[in-house]
PDB file of C-alpha atoms in Angstrom:
ATOM      1  CA  MET A   1      41.861  17.212 -14.550  1.00 52.00           C
ATOM      2  CA  THR A   2      40.876  19.696 -11.399  1.00 57.00           C
ATOM      3  CA  GLU A   3      37.463  19.757 -10.656  1.00 67.00           C
ATOM      4  CA  SER A   4      37.463  23.961 -11.232  1.00 65.00           C
ATOM      5  CA  ARG A   5      38.157  22.530 -15.098  1.00 77.00           C
ATOM      6  CA  LEU A   6      35.727  20.300 -16.298  1.00 83.00           C
ATOM      7  CA  ARG A   7      33.739  22.167 -19.035  1.00 84.00           C
ATOM      8  CA  THR A   8      31.713  19.537 -21.417  1.00 90.00           C
ATOM      9  CA  LEU A   9      29.647  16.498 -20.421  1.00 90.00           C
ATOM     10  CA  ARG A  10      32.676  14.660 -20.804  1.00 91.00           C
ATOM     11  CA  ASP A  11      34.696  16.296 -18.902  1.00 92.00           C
ATOM     12  CA  TYR A  12      32.581  15.838 -15.738  1.00 92.00           C
ATOM     13  CA  ILE A  13      31.717  11.534 -16.930  1.00 92.00           C
ATOM     14  CA  ARG A  14      35.507  10.975 -16.856  1.00 94.00           C
ATOM     15  CA  TRP A  15      36.169  12.731 -13.734  1.00 94.00           C
ATOM     16  CA  ALA A  16      32.996  11.485 -11.842  1.00 94.00           C
ATOM     17  CA  VAL A  17      34.885   7.374 -13.271  1.00 96.00           C
ATOM     18  CA  SER A  18      37.851   8.427 -11.584  1.00 95.00           C
ATOM     19  CA  ARG A  19      36.291   9.926  -8.546  1.00 96.00           C
ATOM     20  CA  PHE A  20      34.073   6.834  -8.123  1.00 96.00           C
ATOM     21  CA  HIS A  21      36.996   4.179  -8.533  1.00 96.00           C
ATOM     22  CA  ALA A  22      38.771   6.061  -6.049  1.00 96.00           C
ATOM     23  CA  GLU A  23      36.732   6.484  -3.651  1.00 96.00           C
ATOM     24  CA  GLY A  24      35.143   2.425  -3.427  1.00 96.00           C
ATOM     25  CA  LEU A  25      31.614   3.608  -4.817  1.00 96.00           C
ATOM     26  CA  TYR A  26      29.573   0.224  -4.544  1.00 96.00           C
ATOM     27  CA  PHE A  27      27.148  -0.261  -7.877  1.00 95.00           C
ATOM     28  CA  GLY A  28      24.500  -2.409  -8.158  1.00 92.00           C
ATOM     29  CA  HIS A  29      21.241  -0.354  -8.290  1.00 94.00           C
ATOM     30  CA  GLY A  30      20.481   0.069 -12.061  1.00 89.00           C
ATOM     31  CA  THR A  31      24.071  -0.276 -13.093  1.00 93.00           C
ATOM     32  CA  ASP A  32      27.170  -2.516 -12.932  1.00 92.00           C
ATOM     33  CA  ASN A  33      30.467   0.115 -13.535  1.00 96.00           C
ATOM     34  CA  ALA A  34      31.895   3.548 -12.663  1.00 96.00           C
ATOM     35  CA  TRP A  35      30.942   4.762 -16.383  1.00 95.00           C
ATOM     36  CA  ASP A  36      27.397   3.468 -16.456  1.00 95.00           C
ATOM     37  CA  GLU A  37      27.194   5.205 -13.111  1.00 96.00           C
ATOM     38  CA  ALA A  38      28.910   8.637 -13.720  1.00 95.00           C
ATOM     39  CA  ARG A  39      26.848   8.526 -17.383  1.00 94.00           C
ATOM     40  CA  GLN A  40      23.673   8.514 -15.593  1.00 95.00           C
ATOM     41  CA  LEU A  41      23.707  10.665 -13.263  1.00 96.00           C
ATOM     42  CA  VAL A  42      26.075  13.489 -15.537  1.00 95.00           C
ATOM     43  CA  LEU A  43      23.427  13.217 -18.112  1.00 94.00           C
ATOM     44  CA  GLY A  44      20.173  12.466 -15.733  1.00 94.00           C
ATOM     45  CA  ALA A  45      21.203  15.534 -13.663  1.00 94.00           C
ATOM     46  CA  LEU A  46      20.779  17.671 -17.249  1.00 93.00           C
ATOM     47  CA  HIS A  47      17.494  15.580 -17.926  1.00 92.00           C
ATOM     48  CA  LEU A  48      19.250  13.929 -21.651  1.00 91.00           C
ATOM     49  CA  PRO A  49      18.657  11.223 -22.541  1.00 86.00           C
ATOM     50  CA  TRP A  50      20.868   8.106 -22.196  1.00 80.00           C
ATOM     51  CA  GLU A  51      21.202   6.884 -26.182  1.00 79.00           C
ATOM     52  CA  MET A  52      22.338  10.500 -27.321  1.00 79.00           C
ATOM     53  CA  SER A  53      25.059  10.853 -29.371  1.00 79.00           C
ATOM     54  CA  ASP A  54      28.587  10.933 -27.637  1.00 80.00           C
ATOM     55  CA  SER A  55      28.894  13.945 -29.769  1.00 78.00           C
ATOM     56  CA  TYR A  56      26.944  15.847 -27.487  1.00 81.00           C
ATOM     57  CA  LEU A  57      28.929  15.091 -24.839  1.00 87.00           C
ATOM     58  CA  ASP A  58      31.279  17.567 -26.042  1.00 83.00           C
ATOM     59  CA  CYS A  59      29.324  20.551 -25.506  1.00 85.00           C
ATOM     60  CA  ARG A  60      29.978  23.009 -22.061  1.00 90.00           C
ATOM     61  CA  LEU A  61      28.413  23.873 -19.569  1.00 90.00           C
ATOM     62  CA  GLU A  62      27.045  26.229 -18.383  1.00 90.00           C
ATOM     63  CA  ASP A  63      27.887  28.010 -14.551  1.00 89.00           C
ATOM     64  CA  ASP A  64      25.071  27.109 -13.551  1.00 91.00           C
ATOM     65  CA  GLU A  65      24.392  23.177 -14.619  1.00 90.00           C
ATOM     66  CA  ARG A  66      27.620  22.471 -13.440  1.00 91.00           C
ATOM     67  CA  TYR A  67      26.920  24.036 -10.119  1.00 92.00           C
ATOM     68  CA  ASP A  68      24.225  21.430  -9.424  1.00 93.00           C
ATOM     69  CA  LEU A  69      26.238  18.555 -11.311  1.00 94.00           C
ATOM     70  CA  SER A  70      29.425  19.126  -9.035  1.00 93.00           C
ATOM     71  CA  VAL A  71      26.701  18.904  -5.959  1.00 95.00           C
ATOM     72  CA  LEU A  72      25.465  16.099  -6.889  1.00 96.00           C
ATOM     73  CA  LEU A  73      28.363  14.103  -7.809  1.00 96.00           C
ATOM     74  CA  HIS A  74      30.153  15.245  -4.066  1.00 96.00           C
ATOM     75  CA  ARG A  75      27.091  13.621  -2.731  1.00 97.00           C
ATOM     76  CA  ARG A  76      27.118  10.465  -4.600  1.00 98.00           C
ATOM     77  CA  ILE A  77      30.567  10.054  -3.239  1.00 97.00           C
ATOM     78  CA  GLN A  78      30.780  11.327  -0.287  1.00 97.00           C
ATOM     79  CA  GLU A  79      27.038  10.213   1.481  1.00 98.00           C
ATOM     80  CA  ARG A  80      26.597   7.489  -1.078  1.00 98.00           C
ATOM     81  CA  ILE A  81      23.165   8.038  -1.974  1.00 98.00           C
ATOM     82  CA  PRO A  82      22.595   5.796  -5.087  1.00 98.00           C
ATOM     83  CA  THR A  83      22.000   8.385  -8.216  1.00 97.00           C
ATOM     84  CA  ALA A  84      17.693   7.300  -8.281  1.00 97.00           C
ATOM     85  CA  TYR A  85      17.712   8.580  -5.561  1.00 98.00           C
ATOM     86  CA  LEU A  86      19.472  12.003  -6.523  1.00 98.00           C
ATOM     87  CA  LEU A  87      17.909  12.078 -10.146  1.00 97.00           C
ATOM     88  CA  GLY A  88      14.383  11.539  -8.407  1.00 98.00           C
ATOM     89  CA  GLU A  89      13.794   8.453 -10.913  1.00 97.00           C
ATOM     90  CA  ALA A  90      14.793   5.379 -11.717  1.00 97.00           C
ATOM     91  CA  TRP A  91      13.637   3.082 -14.824  1.00 96.00           C
ATOM     92  CA  PHE A  92      12.335  -0.401 -14.835  1.00 98.00           C
ATOM     93  CA  CYS A  93      11.710  -2.242 -18.752  1.00 98.00           C
ATOM     94  CA  GLY A  94      12.470   0.591 -20.441  1.00 96.00           C
ATOM     95  CA  LEU A  95      10.070   2.390 -18.260  1.00 98.00           C
ATOM     96  CA  PRO A  96      10.400   5.422 -15.853  1.00 97.00           C
ATOM     97  CA  PHE A  97       9.909   5.571 -11.963  1.00 98.00           C
ATOM     98  CA  MET A  98       9.321   8.129  -9.753  1.00 98.00           C
ATOM     99  CA  VAL A  99      11.111   6.894  -6.672  1.00 98.00           C
ATOM    100  CA  ASP A 100      12.293   7.933  -3.413  1.00 98.00           C
ATOM    101  CA  GLU A 101      14.612   6.907  -0.018  1.00 98.00           C
ATOM    102  CA  ARG A 102      10.788   5.624   0.866  1.00 98.00           C
ATOM    103  CA  VAL A 103      11.386   2.179  -1.792  1.00 98.00           C
ATOM    104  CA  LEU A 104      14.399   0.407  -2.958  1.00 98.00           C
ATOM    105  CA  VAL A 105      15.141   1.227  -6.807  1.00 98.00           C
ATOM    106  CA  PRO A 106      13.810  -1.309  -9.508  1.00 97.00           C
ATOM    107  CA  ARG A 107      17.051  -3.079 -10.344  1.00 96.00           C
ATOM    108  CA  SER A 108      15.005  -6.449 -10.553  1.00 97.00           C
ATOM    109  CA  PRO A 109      15.467  -9.067 -12.877  1.00 98.00           C
ATOM    110  CA  ILE A 110      11.736  -9.875 -13.304  1.00 98.00           C
ATOM    111  CA  ALA A 111      12.290  -6.667 -15.806  1.00 98.00           C
ATOM    112  CA  GLU A 112      13.378 -10.009 -18.582  1.00 98.00           C
ATOM    113  CA  LEU A 113      10.808 -11.220 -17.652  1.00 98.00           C
ATOM    114  CA  ILE A 114       8.241  -8.871 -18.423  1.00 99.00           C
ATOM    115  CA  ASP A 115       9.540  -7.746 -21.198  1.00 98.00           C
ATOM    116  CA  ALA A 116       9.125 -12.054 -22.466  1.00 98.00           C
ATOM    117  CA  ARG A 117       5.718 -11.355 -21.253  1.00 98.00           C
ATOM    118  CA  PHE A 118       6.905 -14.535 -18.668  1.00 98.00           C
ATOM    119  CA  ALA A 119       6.868 -16.778 -21.990  1.00 98.00           C
ATOM    120  CA  PRO A 120       6.514 -19.698 -22.016  1.00 97.00           C
ATOM    121  CA  TRP A 121       5.708 -19.903 -18.559  1.00 98.00           C
ATOM    122  CA  LEU A 122       1.607 -18.919 -18.846  1.00 98.00           C
ATOM    123  CA  PRO A 123      -0.546 -21.094 -19.642  1.00 95.00           C
ATOM    124  CA  HIS A 124      -2.717 -17.936 -20.982  1.00 96.00           C
ATOM    125  CA  GLU A 125      -2.726 -14.461 -21.053  1.00 97.00           C
ATOM    126  CA  PRO A 126      -2.724 -13.450 -17.621  1.00 99.00           C
ATOM    127  CA  ALA A 127      -6.420 -11.183 -16.308  1.00 99.00           C
ATOM    128  CA  ARG A 128      -5.929 -10.282 -13.527  1.00 99.00           C
ATOM    129  CA  ILE A 129      -2.446  -9.326 -12.004  1.00 99.00           C
ATOM    130  CA  LEU A 130      -1.201  -9.044  -7.901  1.00 99.00           C
ATOM    131  CA  ASP A 131       2.217  -7.219  -7.327  1.00 99.00           C
ATOM    132  CA  LEU A 132       3.125  -8.169  -3.979  1.00 99.00           C
ATOM    133  CA  CYS A 133       4.843  -6.075  -1.991  1.00 98.00           C
ATOM    134  CA  THR A 134       5.235  -3.430  -4.650  1.00 99.00           C
ATOM    135  CA  GLY A 135       7.708  -0.621  -3.701  1.00 98.00           C
ATOM    136  CA  SER A 136       7.688   1.531  -6.607  1.00 99.00           C
ATOM    137  CA  GLY A 137       4.890   0.114  -8.316  1.00 99.00           C
ATOM    138  CA  CYS A 138       7.583  -0.794 -11.427  1.00 99.00           C
ATOM    139  CA  ILE A 139       6.922  -4.154 -11.502  1.00 99.00           C
ATOM    140  CA  GLY A 140       2.978  -3.631 -11.675  1.00 99.00           C
ATOM    141  CA  ILE A 141       2.904  -1.064 -14.227  1.00 99.00           C
ATOM    142  CA  ALA A 142       5.692  -2.477 -16.503  1.00 99.00           C
ATOM    143  CA  CYS A 143       2.933  -5.842 -16.133  1.00 99.00           C
ATOM    144  CA  ALA A 144       0.564  -3.704 -17.692  1.00 99.00           C
ATOM    145  CA  TYR A 145       2.012  -2.600 -20.610  1.00 99.00           C
ATOM    146  CA  ALA A 146       2.806  -6.280 -21.156  1.00 99.00           C
ATOM    147  CA  PHE A 147      -0.503  -7.371 -20.464  1.00 99.00           C
ATOM    148  CA  PRO A 148      -2.683  -4.057 -21.765  1.00 98.00           C
ATOM    149  CA  ASN A 149      -5.913  -6.130 -21.317  1.00 98.00           C
ATOM    150  CA  ALA A 150      -4.817  -6.677 -17.833  1.00 99.00           C
ATOM    151  CA  GLU A 151      -6.266  -5.533 -14.294  1.00 99.00           C
ATOM    152  CA  VAL A 152      -3.270  -4.756 -11.947  1.00 99.00           C
ATOM    153  CA  ALA A 153      -3.271  -4.738  -7.595  1.00 99.00           C
ATOM    154  CA  LEU A 154       0.293  -3.197  -6.401  1.00 99.00           C
ATOM    155  CA  ALA A 155       0.134  -4.301  -2.474  1.00 99.00           C
ATOM    156  CA  ASP A 156       1.777  -3.287   0.310  1.00 98.00           C
ATOM    157  CA  LEU A 157       2.918  -3.172   4.005  1.00 97.00           C
ATOM    158  CA  SER A 158       3.669   0.494   3.317  1.00 98.00           C
ATOM    159  CA  PHE A 159       1.183   3.533   3.277  1.00 98.00           C
ATOM    160  CA  ASP A 160       4.915   5.853   2.121  1.00 98.00           C
ATOM    161  CA  ALA A 161       5.950   2.827  -0.511  1.00 98.00           C
ATOM    162  CA  LEU A 162       1.759   3.117  -1.562  1.00 99.00           C
ATOM    163  CA  GLU A 163       2.436   7.094  -1.587  1.00 99.00           C
ATOM    164  CA  VAL A 164       5.220   6.660  -4.357  1.00 99.00           C
ATOM    165  CA  ALA A 165       3.362   3.630  -6.471  1.00 99.00           C
ATOM    166  CA  TRP A 166       0.346   5.900  -6.479  1.00 99.00           C
ATOM    167  CA  GLN A 167       2.376   8.849  -8.305  1.00 99.00           C
ATOM    168  CA  ASN A 168       3.791   6.146 -11.130  1.00 99.00           C
ATOM    169  CA  ILE A 169       0.100   5.101 -11.793  1.00 99.00           C
ATOM    170  CA  GLU A 170      -0.799   8.612 -12.476  1.00 99.00           C
ATOM    171  CA  ARG A 171       2.736   9.065 -13.987  1.00 98.00           C
ATOM    172  CA  HIS A 172       1.682   6.125 -17.096  1.00 99.00           C
ATOM    173  CA  ASP A 173      -1.788   7.278 -17.047  1.00 99.00           C
ATOM    174  CA  LEU A 174      -2.906   3.883 -15.833  1.00 99.00           C
ATOM    175  CA  GLU A 175      -5.565   4.566 -12.838  1.00 98.00           C
ATOM    176  CA  ASP A 176      -8.261   2.917 -15.046  1.00 98.00           C
ATOM    177  CA  ARG A 177      -6.890  -1.133 -14.291  1.00 98.00           C
ATOM    178  CA  VAL A 178      -4.328  -0.483 -11.566  1.00 99.00           C
ATOM    179  CA  TYR A 179      -5.058   0.157  -8.492  1.00 98.00           C
ATOM    180  CA  THR A 180      -2.995  -0.073  -4.540  1.00 98.00           C
ATOM    181  CA  VAL A 181      -4.001  -2.053  -1.785  1.00 98.00           C
ATOM    182  CA  GLN A 182      -2.484  -1.888   1.644  1.00 98.00           C
ATOM    183  CA  GLY A 183      -1.884  -4.401   3.714  1.00 97.00           C
ATOM    184  CA  ASP A 184       0.451  -6.780   5.466  1.00 96.00           C
ATOM    185  CA  GLY A 185       0.816  -9.726   3.005  1.00 96.00           C
ATOM    186  CA  PHE A 186      -2.506 -10.972   1.546  1.00 98.00           C
ATOM    187  CA  ALA A 187      -4.394  -9.719   4.106  1.00 97.00           C
ATOM    188  CA  GLY A 188      -5.566  -6.852   1.698  1.00 96.00           C
ATOM    189  CA  LEU A 189      -6.959  -9.012  -0.399  1.00 97.00           C
ATOM    190  CA  PRO A 190      -9.509 -10.949   1.191  1.00 96.00           C
ATOM    191  CA  GLY A 191     -11.163 -13.403  -1.348  1.00 95.00           C
ATOM    192  CA  GLN A 192      -8.703 -11.868  -3.931  1.00 98.00           C
ATOM    193  CA  ARG A 193      -7.312 -14.363  -7.017  1.00 99.00           C
ATOM    194  CA  PHE A 194      -5.252 -13.465  -9.523  1.00 99.00           C
ATOM    195  CA  ASP A 195      -3.659 -15.772 -12.160  1.00 99.00           C
ATOM    196  CA  LEU A 196      -0.652 -13.389 -11.826  1.00 99.00           C
ATOM    197  CA  ILE A 197       1.004 -12.929  -8.687  1.00 99.00           C
ATOM    198  CA  VAL A 198       4.748 -11.617  -8.690  1.00 99.00           C
ATOM    199  CA  SER A 199       6.791 -10.678  -5.929  1.00 98.00           C
ATOM    200  CA  ASN A 200       9.762  -8.687  -5.601  1.00 98.00           C
ATOM    201  CA  PRO A 201      10.051  -9.202  -1.397  1.00 97.00           C
ATOM    202  CA  PRO A 202      12.202  -9.200   1.508  1.00 95.00           C
ATOM    203  CA  TYR A 203      14.507 -11.272   0.985  1.00 94.00           C
ATOM    204  CA  VAL A 204      17.701  -9.996   2.885  1.00 94.00           C
ATOM    205  CA  ASP A 205      19.166 -12.707   5.893  1.00 91.00           C
ATOM    206  CA  ALA A 206      20.338 -11.095   8.739  1.00 91.00           C
ATOM    207  CA  GLU A 207      24.396 -11.519   7.637  1.00 92.00           C
ATOM    208  CA  ASP A 208      24.410 -10.765   4.180  1.00 92.00           C
ATOM    209  CA  PHE A 209      22.504  -7.166   5.440  1.00 92.00           C
ATOM    210  CA  ALA A 210      24.955  -6.744   7.807  1.00 92.00           C
ATOM    211  CA  ASP A 211      27.510  -6.598   5.103  1.00 94.00           C
ATOM    212  CA  MET A 212      25.731  -4.731   2.628  1.00 95.00           C
ATOM    213  CA  PRO A 213      27.906  -2.038   1.016  1.00 96.00           C
ATOM    214  CA  ALA A 214      26.460   1.934   2.551  1.00 96.00           C
ATOM    215  CA  GLU A 215      24.423   3.223  -0.754  1.00 96.00           C
ATOM    216  CA  TYR A 216      21.626   0.414   0.711  1.00 96.00           C
ATOM    217  CA  HIS A 217      21.253   1.148   3.534  1.00 95.00           C
ATOM    218  CA  HIS A 218      19.779   4.611   2.243  1.00 97.00           C
ATOM    219  CA  GLU A 219      17.459   2.162   0.856  1.00 96.00           C
ATOM    220  CA  PRO A 220      14.502   0.989   3.790  1.00 95.00           C
ATOM    221  CA  GLU A 221      15.451  -1.651   5.614  1.00 94.00           C
ATOM    222  CA  MET A 222      11.671  -2.590   5.616  1.00 93.00           C
ATOM    223  CA  GLY A 223      11.998  -4.148   2.115  1.00 96.00           C
ATOM    224  CA  LEU A 224      15.682  -5.692   2.207  1.00 95.00           C
ATOM    225  CA  ALA A 225      15.370  -7.254   5.104  1.00 94.00           C
ATOM    226  CA  CYS A 226      13.133 -10.162   6.850  1.00 94.00           C
ATOM    227  CA  GLY A 227      14.102 -12.526   9.468  1.00 93.00           C
ATOM    228  CA  SER A 228      17.208 -14.410  10.605  1.00 94.00           C
ATOM    229  CA  ASP A 229      17.448 -16.350   7.161  1.00 95.00           C
ATOM    230  CA  GLY A 230      15.596 -14.112   4.551  1.00 95.00           C
ATOM    231  CA  LEU A 231      12.395 -15.679   4.086  1.00 96.00           C
ATOM    232  CA  ASP A 232       9.659 -14.468   7.260  1.00 96.00           C
ATOM    233  CA  LEU A 233       7.797 -12.863   5.130  1.00 97.00           C
ATOM    234  CA  VAL A 234       8.024 -15.521   1.962  1.00 98.00           C
ATOM    235  CA  ARG A 235       6.878 -17.895   4.468  1.00 98.00           C
ATOM    236  CA  ARG A 236       3.399 -16.770   4.552  1.00 98.00           C
ATOM    237  CA  MET A 237       3.316 -15.929   0.901  1.00 98.00           C
ATOM    238  CA  LEU A 238       3.895 -19.782   0.228  1.00 99.00           C
ATOM    239  CA  ALA A 239       1.987 -20.447   2.779  1.00 98.00           C
ATOM    240  CA  GLU A 240      -1.652 -18.628   1.568  1.00 98.00           C
ATOM    241  CA  ALA A 241      -0.869 -18.262  -2.046  1.00 99.00           C
ATOM    242  CA  ALA A 242      -3.428 -21.279  -3.124  1.00 98.00           C
ATOM    243  CA  ASP A 243      -5.776 -18.871  -1.571  1.00 98.00           C
ATOM    244  CA  HIS A 244      -4.954 -16.291  -3.940  1.00 99.00           C
ATOM    245  CA  LEU A 245      -4.908 -17.909  -7.192  1.00 99.00           C
ATOM    246  CA  THR A 246      -6.774 -19.176  -9.665  1.00 98.00           C
ATOM    247  CA  ASP A 247      -6.807 -22.634 -10.965  1.00 98.00           C
ATOM    248  CA  THR A 248      -4.226 -21.961 -14.056  1.00 98.00           C
ATOM    249  CA  GLY A 249      -2.530 -19.393 -12.020  1.00 98.00           C
ATOM    250  CA  THR A 250       0.748 -18.746 -11.451  1.00 99.00           C
ATOM    251  CA  LEU A 251       3.655 -17.317  -8.369  1.00 99.00           C
ATOM    252  CA  ILE A 252       6.887 -15.984  -9.262  1.00 99.00           C
ATOM    253  CA  VAL A 253       8.912 -15.194  -6.891  1.00 99.00           C
ATOM    254  CA  GLU A 254      12.289 -13.401  -6.191  1.00 98.00           C
ATOM    255  CA  VAL A 255      15.017 -14.130  -2.715  1.00 98.00           C
ATOM    256  CA  GLY A 256      17.689 -13.819  -4.649  1.00 96.00           C
ATOM    257  CA  ASN A 257      20.893 -14.924  -2.266  1.00 95.00           C
ATOM    258  CA  SER A 258      17.870 -17.119  -0.495  1.00 96.00           C
ATOM    259  CA  GLN A 259      17.214 -19.332  -2.657  1.00 97.00           C
ATOM    260  CA  VAL A 260      19.713 -21.559  -0.683  1.00 97.00           C
ATOM    261  CA  HIS A 261      17.717 -20.864   2.670  1.00 97.00           C
ATOM    262  CA  VAL A 262      14.371 -21.772  -0.006  1.00 98.00           C
ATOM    263  CA  GLU A 263      15.637 -24.741  -1.426  1.00 98.00           C
ATOM    264  CA  ALA A 264      17.142 -25.844   2.839  1.00 98.00           C
ATOM    265  CA  LEU A 265      13.586 -25.247   3.478  1.00 98.00           C
ATOM    266  CA  TYR A 266      10.831 -26.887   1.029  1.00 98.00           C
ATOM    267  CA  PRO A 267      13.989 -29.793   0.015  1.00 98.00           C
ATOM    268  CA  GLU A 268      10.457 -31.421  -0.416  1.00 97.00           C
ATOM    269  CA  VAL A 269       9.149 -28.158  -3.428  1.00 98.00           C
ATOM    270  CA  ASP A 270      10.082 -28.896  -7.366  1.00 98.00           C
ATOM    271  CA  PHE A 271      10.389 -25.565  -7.657  1.00 99.00           C
ATOM    272  CA  THR A 272      11.444 -23.464 -11.014  1.00 99.00           C
ATOM    273  CA  TRP A 273      14.408 -22.203 -10.272  1.00 99.00           C
ATOM    274  CA  LEU A 274      14.321 -18.775 -13.538  1.00 98.00           C
ATOM    275  CA  GLU A 275      17.356 -18.746 -15.415  1.00 96.00           C
ATOM    276  CA  PHE A 276      18.409 -15.344 -17.030  1.00 97.00           C
ATOM    277  CA  GLU A 277      20.448 -13.679 -20.261  1.00 94.00           C
ATOM    278  CA  ARG A 278      20.727 -10.599 -19.073  1.00 93.00           C
ATOM    279  CA  GLY A 279      21.841 -11.673 -15.067  1.00 90.00           C
ATOM    280  CA  GLY A 280      20.237 -12.321 -11.716  1.00 93.00           C
ATOM    281  CA  HIS A 281      19.189 -14.973  -9.693  1.00 96.00           C
ATOM    282  CA  GLY A 282      17.518 -16.525  -7.323  1.00 98.00           C
ATOM    283  CA  VAL A 283      13.568 -16.492  -8.673  1.00 99.00           C
ATOM    284  CA  PHE A 284      11.417 -19.382  -8.800  1.00 99.00           C
ATOM    285  CA  LEU A 285       7.943 -20.099 -10.262  1.00 99.00           C
ATOM    286  CA  LEU A 286       4.824 -22.713  -8.728  1.00 99.00           C
ATOM    287  CA  SER A 287       1.388 -23.527 -10.463  1.00 99.00           C
ATOM    288  CA  ALA A 288      -1.689 -22.830  -8.677  1.00 99.00           C
ATOM    289  CA  LYS A 289      -1.908 -27.154  -8.325  1.00 98.00           C
ATOM    290  CA  GLN A 290       1.768 -26.856  -7.349  1.00 99.00           C
ATOM    291  CA  CYS A 291       1.223 -24.267  -4.131  1.00 99.00           C
ATOM    292  CA  GLN A 292      -1.811 -26.128  -3.247  1.00 98.00           C
ATOM    293  CA  GLU A 293      -0.158 -29.266  -3.121  1.00 98.00           C
ATOM    294  CA  HIS A 294       2.525 -28.138  -0.629  1.00 98.00           C
ATOM    295  CA  GLN A 295       0.044 -25.679   1.113  1.00 98.00           C
ATOM    296  CA  SER A 296      -0.172 -27.827   4.099  1.00 98.00           C
ATOM    297  CA  LEU A 297       3.701 -28.060   3.859  1.00 98.00           C
ATOM    298  CA  PHE A 298       3.870 -24.394   3.859  1.00 98.00           C
ATOM    299  CA  GLN A 299       1.514 -24.066   6.738  1.00 98.00           C
ATOM    300  CA  SER A 300       3.956 -26.475   8.587  1.00 98.00           C
ATOM    301  CA  ARG A 301       6.500 -24.571   8.340  1.00 97.00           C
ATOM    302  CA  LEU A 302       5.296 -20.894   9.238  1.00 95.00           C
TER     303      LEU A 302
END
């Protein structure tokens, strides 16, 4: 079917799937296949719910809707812009977040941990939570929903990212207990301690970054790449974490494919590598006691 003959939602989704396959698009920013990507883009562009009945897919579109859809689909194909940026919105833990090219597209497997309220890993419900390297704020804001009595800090080096995070705080009406902090790592949090520190920092090593599909190069490089082994920031986080956890606190950090570098750098440390039913890997957990026990080691390998 030629593009000029597309009339219904189903037509556009089917056409998009065919074009996405033909053009070799990469799917990794919220979907993992052409059908879900096409459905997300077509329905999202028209402000229609993802879960709506398929019977509505045969509804005919107005001319202005067809034009707007065509523009977005061609930008997705030709410019390789992730769908979330084209729509200005991404979903994480069942919650909507405003996103643009100042922040990474939310996709961390940590969402699965949040949905389970980090069971069985936390000794008690956290009163203070830190989302370090927050980006859009999605992890910290989702934690605020999971723990409605907790105070949550969203920390990031990027002023641009914190502007997005603050917009999302306001969107979710959480200004009373979620706040932003600007600083490099823990630098903006002197003397502060938390029951739970969660972080999805930049961790992509130089080799992986060079090989990333075009879609990833629309994201801020400072949110992805972090040195030859991807651990420039993680090293500092580990060296300082003990100073920012309560006695029974927990540190959870995503390092993705750089798990191999973490294990090689710290063979003496018994990291707990968490497993995920919905896919994902490279997320470790350390207790405050472990962070304290190994702090000298972590500092020696900065």
